[in-house]
Amino acid sequence: MYSLQHPQVDERFLDSESTVEEVVSMLENLQKPKEGGEEEQGSAEKDSAPKTLTDDNFIITERNSATVPPAPTEPSPRGKPKARTFTPKDRTNDRYPFMRQVEMNLDERSKARLERERVAQNFRKLGNAEYRRGNYESAMRMYSEAIENIRDSHILYINRALCFIKSGKFKRGIVDCDFVLNKLDEKNLRAWLYRAMAYKGLNDEANFETCVKYARKFNSKQMEFIDDFLEKLK
């Protein structure tokens, strides 16, 4: 029979067992063993954890093998070549090709040097011929071409310095003389005398006398030649 009582005041459902309560009861029964295990695990963790923080237990000295699994190791492939170990014999055998290469490079450089000297010698002869004709500018160019091939010949720099001085380019002549004295031969007699000549052309008596002094100091056996040279400058 249908009840005319309002659903909000109908309390007959309280007499029957609630289905929701049954479900809750079943969930609680299932949850109890798990919670017990968690409590045991929690207590174990609490027991293992230090009660107080000290200098000894502050630093982690080892990893927990249960939480951090070791990195997997890959099996080494079959037939992998081993690292080569060099013996004294191997080093000796390797040295021979290297030494042959060095010898080849030395031979090539020696041949190139001889060829440059040949070219420089030809330009020097042309420069000497132009100097005798009084063509100092042309002689300078020839000596410069020779110097481009051989940069360590004091004769080429001294000859070019004399051409500069004869052309009235005294400072450029001094530069060539200084290169010879500073880089090639500090006692070179002609470099000191041509340097003295250049300072004479600049009316610099102090440096002129200095050059003469060093020319005599480094070439004491050439006094007669030095005196003749200075006599011609007067």
CSV table of C-alpha atoms in Angstrom, one decimal, residues 15-148:
chain,number,residue,atom,x,y,z
A,15,ASP,CA,14.6,-0.9,10.1
A,16,SER,CA,16.4,-2.6,7.2
A,17,GLU,CA,20.2,-3.2,7.1
A,18,SER,CA,21.9,-0.6,4.9
A,19,THR,CA,23.6,-1.8,1.8
A,20,VAL,CA,26.1,1.0,2.1
A,21,GLU,CA,27.1,-0.1,5.6
A,22,GLU,CA,27.8,-3.6,4.2
A,23,VAL,CA,30.1,-2.2,1.6
A,24,VAL,CA,31.9,0.0,4.1
A,25,SER,CA,32.3,-3.0,6.4
A,26,MET,CA,33.8,-5.1,3.7
A,27,LEU,CA,36.3,-2.4,2.7
A,28,GLU,CA,37.4,-2.0,6.3
A,29,ASN,CA,38.0,-5.8,6.6
A,30,LEU,CA,40.1,-5.7,3.5
A,31,GLN,CA,42.0,-2.6,4.6
A,32,LYS,CA,43.1,-4.0,8.0
A,33,PRO,CA,45.9,-6.4,6.9
A,34,LYS,CA,47.4,-3.8,4.7
A,35,GLU,CA,47.4,-1.2,7.4
A,36,GLY,CA,49.0,-3.6,9.7
A,37,GLY,CA,51.8,-4.2,7.2
A,38,GLU,CA,52.3,-0.5,6.8
A,39,GLU,CA,52.5,0.0,10.5
A,40,GLU,CA,55.1,-2.8,10.7
A,41,GLN,CA,57.1,-1.2,7.9
A,42,GLY,CA,56.7,2.2,9.4
A,43,SER,CA,58.0,1.0,12.7
A,44,ALA,CA,60.9,-0.7,11.1
A,45,GLU,CA,61.8,2.5,9.3
A,46,LYS,CA,61.5,4.5,12.5
A,47,ASP,CA,63.7,2.0,14.2
A,48,SER,CA,66.4,2.2,11.5
A,49,ALA,CA,66.3,6.0,11.4
A,50,PRO,CA,68.6,7.7,13.8
A,51,LYS,CA,66.8,9.3,16.7
A,52,THR,CA,69.3,12.3,16.8
A,53,LEU,CA,71.2,14.0,14.0
A,54,THR,CA,74.9,13.8,14.5
A,55,ASP,CA,78.0,14.4,12.3
A,56,ASP,CA,78.3,10.6,11.7
A,57,ASN,CA,74.7,10.0,10.5
A,58,PHE,CA,74.4,13.2,8.6
A,59,ILE,CA,76.4,12.1,5.6
A,60,ILE,CA,75.2,9.3,3.4
A,61,THR,CA,78.0,6.8,3.1
A,62,GLU,CA,76.3,4.1,1.0
A,63,ARG,CA,73.3,3.7,-1.2
A,64,ASN,CA,70.3,1.5,-0.3
A,65,SER,CA,70.5,-1.4,-2.6
A,66,ALA,CA,66.8,-2.1,-2.2
A,67,THR,CA,65.7,1.3,-3.5
A,68,VAL,CA,68.5,1.9,-6.1
A,69,PRO,CA,69.1,-1.1,-8.3
A,70,PRO,CA,72.5,-1.5,-9.8
A,71,ALA,CA,73.1,-0.3,-13.3
A,72,PRO,CA,72.8,-3.1,-15.8
A,73,THR,CA,76.1,-4.2,-17.3
A,74,GLU,CA,76.2,-4.9,-21.0
A,75,PRO,CA,77.9,-8.1,-22.0
A,76,SER,CA,81.1,-7.4,-23.9
A,77,PRO,CA,80.7,-8.3,-27.6
A,78,ARG,CA,82.5,-11.3,-28.9
A,79,GLY,CA,85.6,-10.8,-30.9
A,80,LYS,CA,86.3,-7.3,-29.5
A,81,PRO,CA,89.9,-6.3,-30.3
A,82,LYS,CA,92.2,-5.7,-27.4
A,83,ALA,CA,94.1,-2.5,-26.9
A,84,ARG,CA,97.5,-2.7,-28.7
A,85,THR,CA,100.5,-2.7,-26.5
A,86,PHE,CA,103.7,-1.3,-28.1
A,87,THR,CA,106.9,-3.0,-27.6
A,88,PRO,CA,110.4,-1.5,-28.0
A,89,LYS,CA,110.6,-3.2,-31.4
A,90,ASP,CA,107.4,-1.5,-32.5
A,91,ARG,CA,108.6,1.9,-31.5
A,92,THR,CA,111.8,1.3,-33.4
A,93,ASN,CA,109.9,0.3,-36.5
A,94,ASP,CA,107.7,3.4,-36.2
A,95,ARG,CA,110.7,5.6,-35.8
A,96,TYR,CA,112.3,4.7,-39.1
A,97,PRO,CA,109.5,6.1,-41.4
A,98,PHE,CA,109.5,9.3,-39.2
A,99,MET,CA,113.3,9.7,-39.6
A,100,ARG,CA,113.0,9.1,-43.4
A,101,GLN,CA,110.3,11.8,-43.6
A,102,VAL,CA,112.6,14.2,-41.6
A,103,GLU,CA,115.5,13.5,-43.9
A,104,MET,CA,113.3,14.1,-47.0
A,105,ASN,CA,112.1,17.4,-45.5
A,106,LEU,CA,115.7,18.4,-44.8
A,107,ASP,CA,116.8,17.5,-48.4
A,108,GLU,CA,113.9,19.4,-49.8
A,109,ARG,CA,114.7,22.5,-47.7
A,110,SER,CA,118.4,22.2,-48.6
A,111,LYS,CA,117.6,22.1,-52.3
A,112,ALA,CA,115.2,25.0,-52.0
A,113,ARG,CA,117.8,27.0,-50.1
A,114,LEU,CA,120.4,26.3,-52.8
A,115,GLU,CA,118.0,27.5,-55.5
A,116,ARG,CA,117.2,30.7,-53.6
A,117,GLU,CA,120.9,31.4,-53.1
A,118,ARG,CA,121.4,30.9,-56.8
A,119,VAL,CA,118.7,33.4,-57.6
A,120,ALA,CA,120.0,35.9,-55.0
A,121,GLN,CA,123.5,35.6,-56.4
A,122,ASN,CA,122.3,36.5,-59.8
A,123,PHE,CA,120.5,39.6,-58.5
A,124,ARG,CA,123.5,40.6,-56.4
A,125,LYS,CA,125.7,40.5,-59.6
A,126,LEU,CA,123.2,42.7,-61.4
A,127,GLY,CA,123.1,45.1,-58.5
A,128,ASN,CA,126.9,45.3,-58.5
A,129,ALA,CA,126.9,46.1,-62.2
A,130,GLU,CA,124.3,48.8,-61.7
A,131,TYR,CA,126.3,50.3,-58.8
A,132,ARG,CA,129.5,50.5,-60.9
A,133,ARG,CA,127.5,52.4,-63.5
A,134,GLY,CA,126.3,54.8,-60.8
A,135,ASN,CA,122.7,53.6,-61.1
A,136,TYR,CA,122.1,53.5,-57.4
A,137,GLU,CA,118.3,53.3,-57.5
A,138,SER,CA,118.5,50.3,-59.9
A,139,ALA,CA,121.2,48.7,-57.8
A,140,MET,CA,118.9,49.1,-54.7
A,141,ARG,CA,116.1,47.2,-56.5
A,142,MET,CA,118.4,44.4,-57.5
A,143,TYR,CA,119.7,44.0,-53.9
A,144,SER,CA,116.2,44.1,-52.6
A,145,GLU,CA,115.2,41.3,-54.9
A,146,ALA,CA,118.2,39.3,-53.7
A,147,ILE,CA,117.2,39.9,-50.1
A,148,GLU,CA,113.7,38.6,-50.8
